[in-house]
CSV table of C-alpha atoms and ligand atoms in Angstrom, one decimal:
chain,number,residue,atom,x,y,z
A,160,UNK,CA,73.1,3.7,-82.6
A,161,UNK,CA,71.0,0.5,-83.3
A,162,UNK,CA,67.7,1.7,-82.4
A,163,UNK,CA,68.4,4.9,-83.7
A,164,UNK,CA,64.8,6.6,-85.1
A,165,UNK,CA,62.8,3.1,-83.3
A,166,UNK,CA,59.4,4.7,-81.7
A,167,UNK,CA,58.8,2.3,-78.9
A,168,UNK,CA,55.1,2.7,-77.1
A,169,UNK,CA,56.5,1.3,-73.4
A,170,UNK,CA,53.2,-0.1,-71.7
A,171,UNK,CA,54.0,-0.1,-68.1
A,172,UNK,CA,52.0,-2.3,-65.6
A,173,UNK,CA,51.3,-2.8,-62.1
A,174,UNK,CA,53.7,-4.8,-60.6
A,175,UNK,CA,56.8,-3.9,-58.5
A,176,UNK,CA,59.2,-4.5,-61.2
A,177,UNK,CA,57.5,-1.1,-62.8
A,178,UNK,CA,60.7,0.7,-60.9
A,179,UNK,CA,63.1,-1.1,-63.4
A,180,UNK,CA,60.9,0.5,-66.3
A,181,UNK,CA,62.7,3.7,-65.3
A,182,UNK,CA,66.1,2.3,-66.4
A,183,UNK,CA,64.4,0.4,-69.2
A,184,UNK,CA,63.5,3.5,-70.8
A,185,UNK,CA,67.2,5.3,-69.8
A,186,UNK,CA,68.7,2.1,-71.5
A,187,UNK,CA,66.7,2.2,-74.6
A,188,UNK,CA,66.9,6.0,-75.1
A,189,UNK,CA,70.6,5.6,-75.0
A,190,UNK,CA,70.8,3.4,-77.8
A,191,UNK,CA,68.7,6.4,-79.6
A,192,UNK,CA,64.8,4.6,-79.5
A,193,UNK,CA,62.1,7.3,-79.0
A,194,UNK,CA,59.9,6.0,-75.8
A,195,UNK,CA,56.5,6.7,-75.7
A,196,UNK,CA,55.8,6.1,-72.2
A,197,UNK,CA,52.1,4.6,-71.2
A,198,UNK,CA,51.2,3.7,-67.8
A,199,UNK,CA,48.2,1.7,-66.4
A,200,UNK,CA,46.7,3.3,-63.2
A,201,UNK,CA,48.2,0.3,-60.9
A,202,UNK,CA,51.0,0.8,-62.3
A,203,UNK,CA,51.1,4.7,-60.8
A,204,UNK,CA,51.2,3.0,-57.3
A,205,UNK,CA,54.7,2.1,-57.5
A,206,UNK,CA,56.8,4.8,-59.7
A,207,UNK,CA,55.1,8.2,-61.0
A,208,UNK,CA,53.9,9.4,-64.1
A,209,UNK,CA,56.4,12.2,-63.4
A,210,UNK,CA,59.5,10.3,-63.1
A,211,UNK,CA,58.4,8.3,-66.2
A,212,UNK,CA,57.9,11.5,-68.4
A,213,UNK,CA,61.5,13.0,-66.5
A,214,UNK,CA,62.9,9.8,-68.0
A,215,UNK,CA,61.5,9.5,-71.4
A,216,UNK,CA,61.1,13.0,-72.4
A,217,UNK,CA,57.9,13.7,-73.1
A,218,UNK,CA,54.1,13.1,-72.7
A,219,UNK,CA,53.0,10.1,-70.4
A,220,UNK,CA,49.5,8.4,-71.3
A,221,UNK,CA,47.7,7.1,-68.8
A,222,UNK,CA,43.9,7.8,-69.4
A,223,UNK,CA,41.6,5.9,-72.3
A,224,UNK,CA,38.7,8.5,-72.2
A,225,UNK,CA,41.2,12.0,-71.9
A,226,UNK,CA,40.3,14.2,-74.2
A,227,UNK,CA,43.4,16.3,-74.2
A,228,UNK,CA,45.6,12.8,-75.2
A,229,UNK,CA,42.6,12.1,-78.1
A,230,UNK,CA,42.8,15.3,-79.5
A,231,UNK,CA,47.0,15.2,-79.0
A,232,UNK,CA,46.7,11.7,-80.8
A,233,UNK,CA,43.7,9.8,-80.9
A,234,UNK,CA,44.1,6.2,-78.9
A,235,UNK,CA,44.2,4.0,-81.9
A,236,UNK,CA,47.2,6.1,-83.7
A,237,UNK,CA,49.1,5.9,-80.5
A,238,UNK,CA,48.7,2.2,-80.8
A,239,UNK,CA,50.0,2.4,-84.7
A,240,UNK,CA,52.4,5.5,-84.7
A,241,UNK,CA,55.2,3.0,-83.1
A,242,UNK,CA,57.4,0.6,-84.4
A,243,UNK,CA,56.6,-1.8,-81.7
A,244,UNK,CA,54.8,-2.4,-78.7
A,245,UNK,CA,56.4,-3.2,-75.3
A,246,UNK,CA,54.9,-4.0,-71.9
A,247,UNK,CA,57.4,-4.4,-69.1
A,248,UNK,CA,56.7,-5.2,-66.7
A,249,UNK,CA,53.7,-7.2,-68.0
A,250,UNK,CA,51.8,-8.2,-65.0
A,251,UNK,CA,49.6,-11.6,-64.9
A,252,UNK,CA,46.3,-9.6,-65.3
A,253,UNK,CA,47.6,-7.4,-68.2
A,254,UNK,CA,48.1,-10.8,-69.7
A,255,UNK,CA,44.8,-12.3,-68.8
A,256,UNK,CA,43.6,-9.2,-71.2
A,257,UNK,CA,45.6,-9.6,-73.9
A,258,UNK,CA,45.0,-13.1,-74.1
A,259,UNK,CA,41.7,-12.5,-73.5
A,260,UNK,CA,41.0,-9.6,-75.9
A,261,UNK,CA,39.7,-7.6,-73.3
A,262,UNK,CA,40.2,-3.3,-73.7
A,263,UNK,CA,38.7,-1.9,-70.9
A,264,UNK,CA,42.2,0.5,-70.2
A,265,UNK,CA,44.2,2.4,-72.3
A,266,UNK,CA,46.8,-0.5,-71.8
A,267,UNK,CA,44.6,-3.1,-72.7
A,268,UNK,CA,43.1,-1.4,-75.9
A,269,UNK,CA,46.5,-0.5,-77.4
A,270,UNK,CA,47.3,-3.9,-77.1
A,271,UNK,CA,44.5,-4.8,-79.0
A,272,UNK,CA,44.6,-1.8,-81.7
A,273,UNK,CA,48.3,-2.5,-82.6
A,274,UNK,CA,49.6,-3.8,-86.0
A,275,UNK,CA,53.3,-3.8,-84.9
A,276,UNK,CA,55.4,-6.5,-83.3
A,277,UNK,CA,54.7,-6.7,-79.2
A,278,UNK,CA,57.3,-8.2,-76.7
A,279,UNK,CA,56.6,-8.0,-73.0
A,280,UNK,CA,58.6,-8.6,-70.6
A,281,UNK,CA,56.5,-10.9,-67.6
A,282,UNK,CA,56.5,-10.2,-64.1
A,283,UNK,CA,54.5,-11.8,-60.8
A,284,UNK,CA,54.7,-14.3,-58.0
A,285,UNK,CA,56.2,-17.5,-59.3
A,286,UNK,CA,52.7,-19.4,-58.0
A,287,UNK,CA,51.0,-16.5,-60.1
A,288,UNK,CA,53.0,-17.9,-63.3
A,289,UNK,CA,53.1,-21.4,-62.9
A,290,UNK,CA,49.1,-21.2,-62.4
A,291,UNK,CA,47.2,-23.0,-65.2
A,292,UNK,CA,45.1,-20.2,-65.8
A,293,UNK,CA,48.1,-17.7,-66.4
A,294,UNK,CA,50.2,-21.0,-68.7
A,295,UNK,CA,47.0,-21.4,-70.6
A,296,UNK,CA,47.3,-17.2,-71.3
A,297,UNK,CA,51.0,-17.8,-72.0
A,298,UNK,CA,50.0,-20.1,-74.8
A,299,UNK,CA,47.5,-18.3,-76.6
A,300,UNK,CA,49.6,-14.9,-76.3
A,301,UNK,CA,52.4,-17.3,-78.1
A,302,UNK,CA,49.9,-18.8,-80.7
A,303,UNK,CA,49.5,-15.1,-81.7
A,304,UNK,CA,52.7,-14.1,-82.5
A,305,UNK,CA,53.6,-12.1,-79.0
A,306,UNK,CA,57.4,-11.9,-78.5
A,307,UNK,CA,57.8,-13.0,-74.7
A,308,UNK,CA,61.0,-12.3,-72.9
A,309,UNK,CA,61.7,-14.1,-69.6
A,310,UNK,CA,60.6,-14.4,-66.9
A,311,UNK,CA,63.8,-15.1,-64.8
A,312,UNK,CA,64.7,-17.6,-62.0
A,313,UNK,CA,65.1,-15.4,-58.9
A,314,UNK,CA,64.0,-13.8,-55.2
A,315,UNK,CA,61.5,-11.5,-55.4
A,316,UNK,CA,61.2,-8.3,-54.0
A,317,UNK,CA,58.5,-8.3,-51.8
A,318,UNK,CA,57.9,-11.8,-50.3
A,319,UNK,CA,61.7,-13.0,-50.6
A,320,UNK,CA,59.9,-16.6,-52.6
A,321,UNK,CA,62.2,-18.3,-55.0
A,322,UNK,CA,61.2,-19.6,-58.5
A,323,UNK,CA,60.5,-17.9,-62.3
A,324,UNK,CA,58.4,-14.4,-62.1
A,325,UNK,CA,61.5,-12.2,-61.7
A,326,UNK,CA,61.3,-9.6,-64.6
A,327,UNK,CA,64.2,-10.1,-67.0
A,328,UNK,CA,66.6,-7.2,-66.7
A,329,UNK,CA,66.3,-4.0,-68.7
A,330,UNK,CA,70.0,-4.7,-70.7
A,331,UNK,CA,68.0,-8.0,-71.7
A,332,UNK,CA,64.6,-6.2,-72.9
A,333,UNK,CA,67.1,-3.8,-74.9
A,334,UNK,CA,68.7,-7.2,-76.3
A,335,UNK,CA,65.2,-8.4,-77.1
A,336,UNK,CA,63.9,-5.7,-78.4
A,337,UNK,CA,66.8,-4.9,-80.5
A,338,UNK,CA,66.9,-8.3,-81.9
A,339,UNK,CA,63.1,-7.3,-83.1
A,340,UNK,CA,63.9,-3.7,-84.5
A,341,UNK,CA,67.4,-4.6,-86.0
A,342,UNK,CA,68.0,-8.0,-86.8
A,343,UNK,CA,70.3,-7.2,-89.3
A,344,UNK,CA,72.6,-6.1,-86.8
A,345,UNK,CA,74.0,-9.8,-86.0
A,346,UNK,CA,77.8,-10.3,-87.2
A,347,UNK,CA,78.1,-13.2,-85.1
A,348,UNK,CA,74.8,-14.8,-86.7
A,349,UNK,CA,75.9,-18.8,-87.1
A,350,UNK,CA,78.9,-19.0,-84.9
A,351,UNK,CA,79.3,-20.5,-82.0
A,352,UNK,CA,81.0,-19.3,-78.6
A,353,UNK,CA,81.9,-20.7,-75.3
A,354,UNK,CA,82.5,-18.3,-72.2
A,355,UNK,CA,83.1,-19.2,-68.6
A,356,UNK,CA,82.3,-17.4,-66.0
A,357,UNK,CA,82.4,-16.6,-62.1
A,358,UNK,CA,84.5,-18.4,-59.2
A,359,UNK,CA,84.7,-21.9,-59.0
A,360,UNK,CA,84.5,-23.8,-55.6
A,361,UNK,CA,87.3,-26.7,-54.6
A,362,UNK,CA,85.9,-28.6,-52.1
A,363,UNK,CA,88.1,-29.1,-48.7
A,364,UNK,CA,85.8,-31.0,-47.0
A,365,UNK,CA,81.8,-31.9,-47.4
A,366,UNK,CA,80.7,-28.2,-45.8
A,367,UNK,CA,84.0,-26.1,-46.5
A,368,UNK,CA,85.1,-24.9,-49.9
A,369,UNK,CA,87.7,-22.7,-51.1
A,370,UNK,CA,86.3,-19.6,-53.5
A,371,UNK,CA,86.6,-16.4,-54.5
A,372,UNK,CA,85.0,-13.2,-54.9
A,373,UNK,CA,84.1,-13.0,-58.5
A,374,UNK,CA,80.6,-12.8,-59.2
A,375,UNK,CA,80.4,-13.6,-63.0
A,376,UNK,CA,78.6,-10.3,-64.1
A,377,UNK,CA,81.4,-9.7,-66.0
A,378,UNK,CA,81.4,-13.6,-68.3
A,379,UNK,CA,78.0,-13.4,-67.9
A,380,UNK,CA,77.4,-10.0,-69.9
A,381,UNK,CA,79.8,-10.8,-72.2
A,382,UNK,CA,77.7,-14.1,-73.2
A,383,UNK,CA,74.6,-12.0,-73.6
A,384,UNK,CA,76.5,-9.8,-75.8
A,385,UNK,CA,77.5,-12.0,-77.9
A,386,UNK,CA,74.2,-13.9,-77.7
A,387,UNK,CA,72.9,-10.6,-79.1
A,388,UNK,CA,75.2,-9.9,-82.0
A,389,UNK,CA,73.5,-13.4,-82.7
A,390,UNK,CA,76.2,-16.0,-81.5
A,391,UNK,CA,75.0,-19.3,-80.3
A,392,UNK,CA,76.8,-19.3,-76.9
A,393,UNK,CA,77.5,-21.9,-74.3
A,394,UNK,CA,78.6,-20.2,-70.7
A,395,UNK,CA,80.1,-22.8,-68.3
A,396,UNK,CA,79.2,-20.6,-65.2
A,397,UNK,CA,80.7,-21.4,-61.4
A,398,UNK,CA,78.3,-20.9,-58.8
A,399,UNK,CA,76.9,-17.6,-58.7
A,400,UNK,CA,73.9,-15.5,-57.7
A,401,UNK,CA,73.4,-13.8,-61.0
A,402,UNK,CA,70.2,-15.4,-63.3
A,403,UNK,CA,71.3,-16.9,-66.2
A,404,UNK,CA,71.6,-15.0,-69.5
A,405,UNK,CA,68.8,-15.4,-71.8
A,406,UNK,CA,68.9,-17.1,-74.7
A,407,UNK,CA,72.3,-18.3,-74.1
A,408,UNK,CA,72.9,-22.6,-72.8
A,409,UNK,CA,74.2,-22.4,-68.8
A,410,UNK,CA,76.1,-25.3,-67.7
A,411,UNK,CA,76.1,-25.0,-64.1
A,412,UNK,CA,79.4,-26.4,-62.6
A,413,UNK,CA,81.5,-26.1,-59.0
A,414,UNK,CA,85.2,-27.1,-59.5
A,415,UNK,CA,88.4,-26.5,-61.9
A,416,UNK,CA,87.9,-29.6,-63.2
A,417,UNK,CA,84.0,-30.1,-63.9
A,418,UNK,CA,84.5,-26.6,-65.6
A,419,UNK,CA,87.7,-27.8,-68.0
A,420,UNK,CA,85.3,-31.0,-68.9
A,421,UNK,CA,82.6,-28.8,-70.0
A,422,UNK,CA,84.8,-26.5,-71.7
A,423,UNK,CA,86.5,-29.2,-73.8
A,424,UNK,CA,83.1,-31.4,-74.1
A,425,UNK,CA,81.5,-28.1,-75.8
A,426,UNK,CA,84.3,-27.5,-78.7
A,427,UNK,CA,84.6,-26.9,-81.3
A,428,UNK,CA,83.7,-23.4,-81.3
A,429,UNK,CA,84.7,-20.1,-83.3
A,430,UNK,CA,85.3,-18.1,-80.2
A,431,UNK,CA,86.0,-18.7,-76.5
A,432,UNK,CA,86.4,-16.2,-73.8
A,433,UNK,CA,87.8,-17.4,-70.4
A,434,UNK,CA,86.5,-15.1,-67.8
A,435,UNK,CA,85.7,-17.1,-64.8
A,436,UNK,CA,88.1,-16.5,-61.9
A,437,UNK,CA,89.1,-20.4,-62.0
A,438,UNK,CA,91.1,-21.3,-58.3
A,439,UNK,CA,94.3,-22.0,-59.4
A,440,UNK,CA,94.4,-24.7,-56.5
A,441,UNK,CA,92.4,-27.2,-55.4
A,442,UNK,CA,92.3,-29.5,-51.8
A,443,UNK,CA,94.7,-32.4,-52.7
A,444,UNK,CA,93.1,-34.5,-49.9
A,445,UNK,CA,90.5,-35.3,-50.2
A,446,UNK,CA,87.9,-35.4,-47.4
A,447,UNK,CA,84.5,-37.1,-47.4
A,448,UNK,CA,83.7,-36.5,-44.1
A,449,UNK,CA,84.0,-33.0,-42.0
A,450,UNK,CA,86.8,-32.3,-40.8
A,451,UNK,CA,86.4,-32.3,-36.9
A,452,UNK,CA,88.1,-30.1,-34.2
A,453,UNK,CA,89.7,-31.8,-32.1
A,454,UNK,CA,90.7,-31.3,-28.6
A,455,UNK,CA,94.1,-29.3,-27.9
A,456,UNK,CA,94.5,-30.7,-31.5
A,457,UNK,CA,96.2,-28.6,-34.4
A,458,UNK,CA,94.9,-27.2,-37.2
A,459,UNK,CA,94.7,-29.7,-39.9
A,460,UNK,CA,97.2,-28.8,-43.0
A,461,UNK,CA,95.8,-28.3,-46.3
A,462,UNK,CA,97.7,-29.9,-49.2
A,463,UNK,CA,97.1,-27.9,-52.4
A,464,UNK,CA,97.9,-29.3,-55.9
A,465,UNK,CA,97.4,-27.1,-58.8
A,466,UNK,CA,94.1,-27.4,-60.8
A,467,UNK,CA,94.1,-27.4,-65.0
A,468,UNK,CA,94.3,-24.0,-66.9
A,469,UNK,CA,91.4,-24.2,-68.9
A,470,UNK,CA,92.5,-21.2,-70.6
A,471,UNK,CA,95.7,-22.4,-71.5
A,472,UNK,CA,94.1,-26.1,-72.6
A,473,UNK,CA,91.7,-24.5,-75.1
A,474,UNK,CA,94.8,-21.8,-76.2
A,475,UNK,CA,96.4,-24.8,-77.3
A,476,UNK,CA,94.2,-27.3,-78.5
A,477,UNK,CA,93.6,-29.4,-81.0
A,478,UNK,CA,90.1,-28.1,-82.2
A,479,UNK,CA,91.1,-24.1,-81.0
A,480,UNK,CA,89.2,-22.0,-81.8
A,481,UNK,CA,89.9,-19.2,-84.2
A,482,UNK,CA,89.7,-16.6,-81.7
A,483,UNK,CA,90.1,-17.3,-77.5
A,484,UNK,CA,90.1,-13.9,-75.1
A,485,UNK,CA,91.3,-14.6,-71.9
A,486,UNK,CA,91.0,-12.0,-68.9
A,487,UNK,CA,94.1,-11.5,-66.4
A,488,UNK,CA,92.9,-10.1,-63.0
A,489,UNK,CA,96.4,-8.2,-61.9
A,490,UNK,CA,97.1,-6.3,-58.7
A,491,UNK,CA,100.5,-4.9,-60.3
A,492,UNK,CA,102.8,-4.7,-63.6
A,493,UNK,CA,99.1,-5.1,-65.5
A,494,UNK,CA,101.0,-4.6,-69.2
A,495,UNK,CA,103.9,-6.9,-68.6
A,496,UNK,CA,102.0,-9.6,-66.7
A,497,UNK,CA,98.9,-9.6,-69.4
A,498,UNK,CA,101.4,-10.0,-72.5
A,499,UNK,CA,103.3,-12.7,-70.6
A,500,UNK,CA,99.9,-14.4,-70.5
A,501,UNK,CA,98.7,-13.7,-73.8
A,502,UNK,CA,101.7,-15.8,-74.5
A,503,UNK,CA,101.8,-18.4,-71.8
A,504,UNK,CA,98.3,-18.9,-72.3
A,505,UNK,CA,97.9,-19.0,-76.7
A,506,UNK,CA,95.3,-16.6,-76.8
A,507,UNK,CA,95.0,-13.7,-79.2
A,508,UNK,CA,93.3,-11.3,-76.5
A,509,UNK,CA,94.2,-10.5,-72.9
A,510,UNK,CA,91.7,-8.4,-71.2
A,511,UNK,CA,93.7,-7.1,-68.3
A,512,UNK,CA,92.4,-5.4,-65.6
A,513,UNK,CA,93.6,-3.9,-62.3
A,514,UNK,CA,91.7,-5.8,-59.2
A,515,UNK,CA,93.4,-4.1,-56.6
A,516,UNK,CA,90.7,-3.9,-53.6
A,517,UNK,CA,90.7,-0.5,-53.8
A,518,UNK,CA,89.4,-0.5,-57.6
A,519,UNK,CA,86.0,-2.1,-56.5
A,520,UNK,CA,86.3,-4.1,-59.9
A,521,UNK,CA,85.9,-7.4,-58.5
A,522,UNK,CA,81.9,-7.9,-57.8
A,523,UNK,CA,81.1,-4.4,-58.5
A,524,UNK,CA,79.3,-3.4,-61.4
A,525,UNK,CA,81.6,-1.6,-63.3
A,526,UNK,CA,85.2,-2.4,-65.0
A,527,UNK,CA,88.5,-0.5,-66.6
A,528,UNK,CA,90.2,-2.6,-68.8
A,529,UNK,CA,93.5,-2.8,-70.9
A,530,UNK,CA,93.1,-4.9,-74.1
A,531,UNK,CA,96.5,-6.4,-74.3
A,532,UNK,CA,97.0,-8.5,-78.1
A,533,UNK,CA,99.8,-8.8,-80.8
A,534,UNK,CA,98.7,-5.5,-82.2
A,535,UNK,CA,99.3,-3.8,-79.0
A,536,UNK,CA,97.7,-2.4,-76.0
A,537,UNK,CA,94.2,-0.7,-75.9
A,538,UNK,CA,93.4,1.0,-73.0
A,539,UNK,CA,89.4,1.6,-72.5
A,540,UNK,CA,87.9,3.9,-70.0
A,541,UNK,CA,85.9,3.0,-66.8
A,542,UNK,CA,82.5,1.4,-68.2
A,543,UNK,CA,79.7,-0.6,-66.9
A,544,UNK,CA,80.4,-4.5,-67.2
A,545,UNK,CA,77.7,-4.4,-69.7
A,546,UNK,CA,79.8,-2.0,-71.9
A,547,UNK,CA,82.7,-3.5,-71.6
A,548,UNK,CA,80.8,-6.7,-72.8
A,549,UNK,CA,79.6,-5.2,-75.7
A,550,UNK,CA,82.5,-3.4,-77.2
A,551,UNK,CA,84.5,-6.4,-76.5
A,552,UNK,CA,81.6,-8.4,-78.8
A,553,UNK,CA,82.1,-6.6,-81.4
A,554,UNK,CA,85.9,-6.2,-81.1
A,555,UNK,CA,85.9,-10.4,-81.5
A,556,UNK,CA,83.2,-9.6,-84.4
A,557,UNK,CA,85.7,-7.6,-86.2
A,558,UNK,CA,88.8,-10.0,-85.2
A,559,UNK,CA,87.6,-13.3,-86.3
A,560,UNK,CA,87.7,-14.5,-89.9
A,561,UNK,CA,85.2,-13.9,-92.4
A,562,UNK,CA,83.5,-17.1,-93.4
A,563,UNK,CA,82.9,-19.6,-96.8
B,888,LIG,N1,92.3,-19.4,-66.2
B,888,LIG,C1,91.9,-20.7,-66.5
B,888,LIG,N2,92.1,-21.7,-65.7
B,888,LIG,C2,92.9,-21.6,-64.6
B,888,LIG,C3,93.4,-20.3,-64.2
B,888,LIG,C4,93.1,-19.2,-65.0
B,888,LIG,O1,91.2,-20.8,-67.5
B,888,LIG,N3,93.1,-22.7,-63.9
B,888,LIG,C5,92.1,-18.3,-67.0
B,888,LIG,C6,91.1,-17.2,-66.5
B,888,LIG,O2,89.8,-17.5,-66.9
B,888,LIG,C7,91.6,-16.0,-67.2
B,888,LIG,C8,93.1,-16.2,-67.3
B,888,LIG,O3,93.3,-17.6,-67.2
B,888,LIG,O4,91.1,-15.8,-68.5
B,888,LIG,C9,94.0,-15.5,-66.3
B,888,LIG,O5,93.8,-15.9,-65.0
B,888,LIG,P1,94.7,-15.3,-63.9
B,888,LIG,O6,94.2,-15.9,-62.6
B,888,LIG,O7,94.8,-13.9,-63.9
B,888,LIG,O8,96.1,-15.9,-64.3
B,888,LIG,P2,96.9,-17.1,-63.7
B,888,LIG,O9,97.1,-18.1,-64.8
B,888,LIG,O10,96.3,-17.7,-62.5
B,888,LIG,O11,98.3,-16.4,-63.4
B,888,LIG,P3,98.8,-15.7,-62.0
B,888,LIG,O12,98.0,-16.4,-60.9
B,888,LIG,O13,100.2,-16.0,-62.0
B,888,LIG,O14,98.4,-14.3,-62.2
């Protein structure tokens, strides 16, 4: 396990994100890290000291003048006896302090007693963030070495605004933080890797488009996971609802073909993975204006004409790189269809997998796949999309030539 003996003190702050802390610490415990939870007393407004010390196994510290936690470990070894510090959520006044050099917390004064690497994780209202006063903090806590990981694009909970403030999500803090604890871990360190991801949207007419139900969690995890095995990835991502991946380049694109013309325009690369659920038609007509109704009219007819493979195109080009994964969404005869594609299509992976409605695989968050190559067929057990991404990382890791 990468984080295997890591001590992590967690600082947890006051901010409604704090109820993703609870799978932070289930995420990071998993990979084998030791959480020693801390919690501000704001903080204890949104999740409880007792679901935090459930989750992490042990004592929770909350108090800067408790005697039992001093004489149990004084406050300035708890600060030290970690390999790192992290504060997720790290809310805009926990920053203020840190930047500030304030300690007038427990929080605050670890933060200022630690000699080990600190990431946090920021989370507030996007006018909270963009405010000078909280950039200027942003700056300093940069100047002085703090690791910073998001914050994201996205709604938030409470008010439903749009804009940067989202917490990043807790597979990303692991990423981040495992990226701090382990660097050495990173077999894809200087290669390159393009992924798409999610639907794509062929116009029919200015308001109507035809799509699908993909979601991209799937693409999108597996760009972060190579991202974290230390891959420099490009994900050409149809239009989705997901953030983007940190870390990783997201070309946002709507059609078949805009998606082919990034794909093409980003090789060469050392590994591509084809994930997106491309529509294998698009509207041959054309229509600039909306189509109108029109009275005892018929329906109008839709003429179809088949849009690239862009799985297919990079299987077969010029510049191909030296290994390209394609998925193969199947309702029936999964084996047989996937190996005619890993054919059909020049790849050296099919990741098959069975999106029968009643499997829940298509925009759920959770996936059972066959790995379909020359060497035969692997069958993997019902994961998260997240796992899935990351055994299918380091499966490419393994698969793809050494280099020099
Ligand atoms: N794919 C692609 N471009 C397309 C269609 C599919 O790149 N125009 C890629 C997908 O990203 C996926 C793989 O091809 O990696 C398989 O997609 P799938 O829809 O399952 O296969 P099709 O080629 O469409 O075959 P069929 O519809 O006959 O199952």
């Amino acid at each position: 396990m990468v984080l295997s003996g890591k001590r992590i003190l967690l600082i947890i702050s006051g901010g409604i994100a704090a109820y993703k802390s609870l799978d932070l610490i289930r995420r990071l415990r998993e990979r084998g890290a030791e959480v020693r939870p801390l919690m501000t007393e704001a903080s204890q407004r949104f999740i409880t000291p007792l679901s935090v010390g459930a989750l992490s196994g042990g004592h929770v510290y909350t108090e800067l003048f408790s005697r039992e936690d001093e004489q149990d470990i004084g406050h300035i070894r708890l600060a030290r006896d970690c390999d790192m510090v992290l504060a997720a959520p790290a809310t805009a006044d926990l920053m203020a302090k840190m930047a500030h050099g304030l300690a007038n917390d427990l929080a605050s004064t670890m933060l200022l007693a630690a000699d080990r690497p600190v990431l946090i994780a920021p989370a507030m209202n996007p006018k909270m963030w963009s405010h000078p006063a909280t950039q200027r903090n942003v700056e300093t806590l940069r100047a002085d070495g703090i690791s910073m990981i998001g914050p994201m694009e996205g709604k938030m909970a409470e008010s439903g605004e749009k804009g940067l403030g989202r917490m990043a999500e807790p597979l990303d803090i692991v990423a981040a933080v495992e990226a701090l604890l382990a660097p050495g871990v990173r077999p894809l360190a200087g290669r390159r890797a393009i992924v798409t991801s999610g639907p794509t949207h062929e116009p029919i007419d200015p308001v109507r488009y035809i799509a699908n139900r993909s979601s991209g969690q799937q693409g999108h995890a597996i760009a972060q996971a190579l991202q974290a095995l230390g891959a420099e990835v490009t994900l050409v991502s149809g239009p989705v609802t997901i953030a983007d991946p940190v870390g990783v380049t997201t070309l946002h694109v709507e059609t078949a073909e805009q998606m082919l013309q990034a794909v093409t325009a980003s090789l060469p690369t050392d590994i591509a993975v084809m994930v997106a659920a491309v529509a294998d038609w698009r509207v041959a007509t054309g229509h600039d204006q909306k189509i109108k109704k029109l009275p005892g009219g018929a329906p109008p007819p839709l003429v179809l004409a088949e849009n690239p493979d862009i799985l297919k195109t990079v299987g077969h080009h010029a510049r191909r790189p030296a290994v390209v994964v394609g998925f193969a969404a199947e309702t029936q005869d999964i084996e047989a269809n996937g190996r005619a594609k890993l054919v059909r299509k020049g790849a050296d992976l099919i990741v098959a997998n069975d999106v029968s409605p009643s499997t829940g695989i298509m925009g759920g968050s959770r996936n059972r796949v066959k790995l379909i190559s020359a060497d035969g067929v692997e069958d993997w057990p019902e994961l998260s999309k997240q796992e899935v991404a990351a055994r299918l990382a380091a499966w490419i890791a393994a698969k793809l030539p050494r280099q020099g």
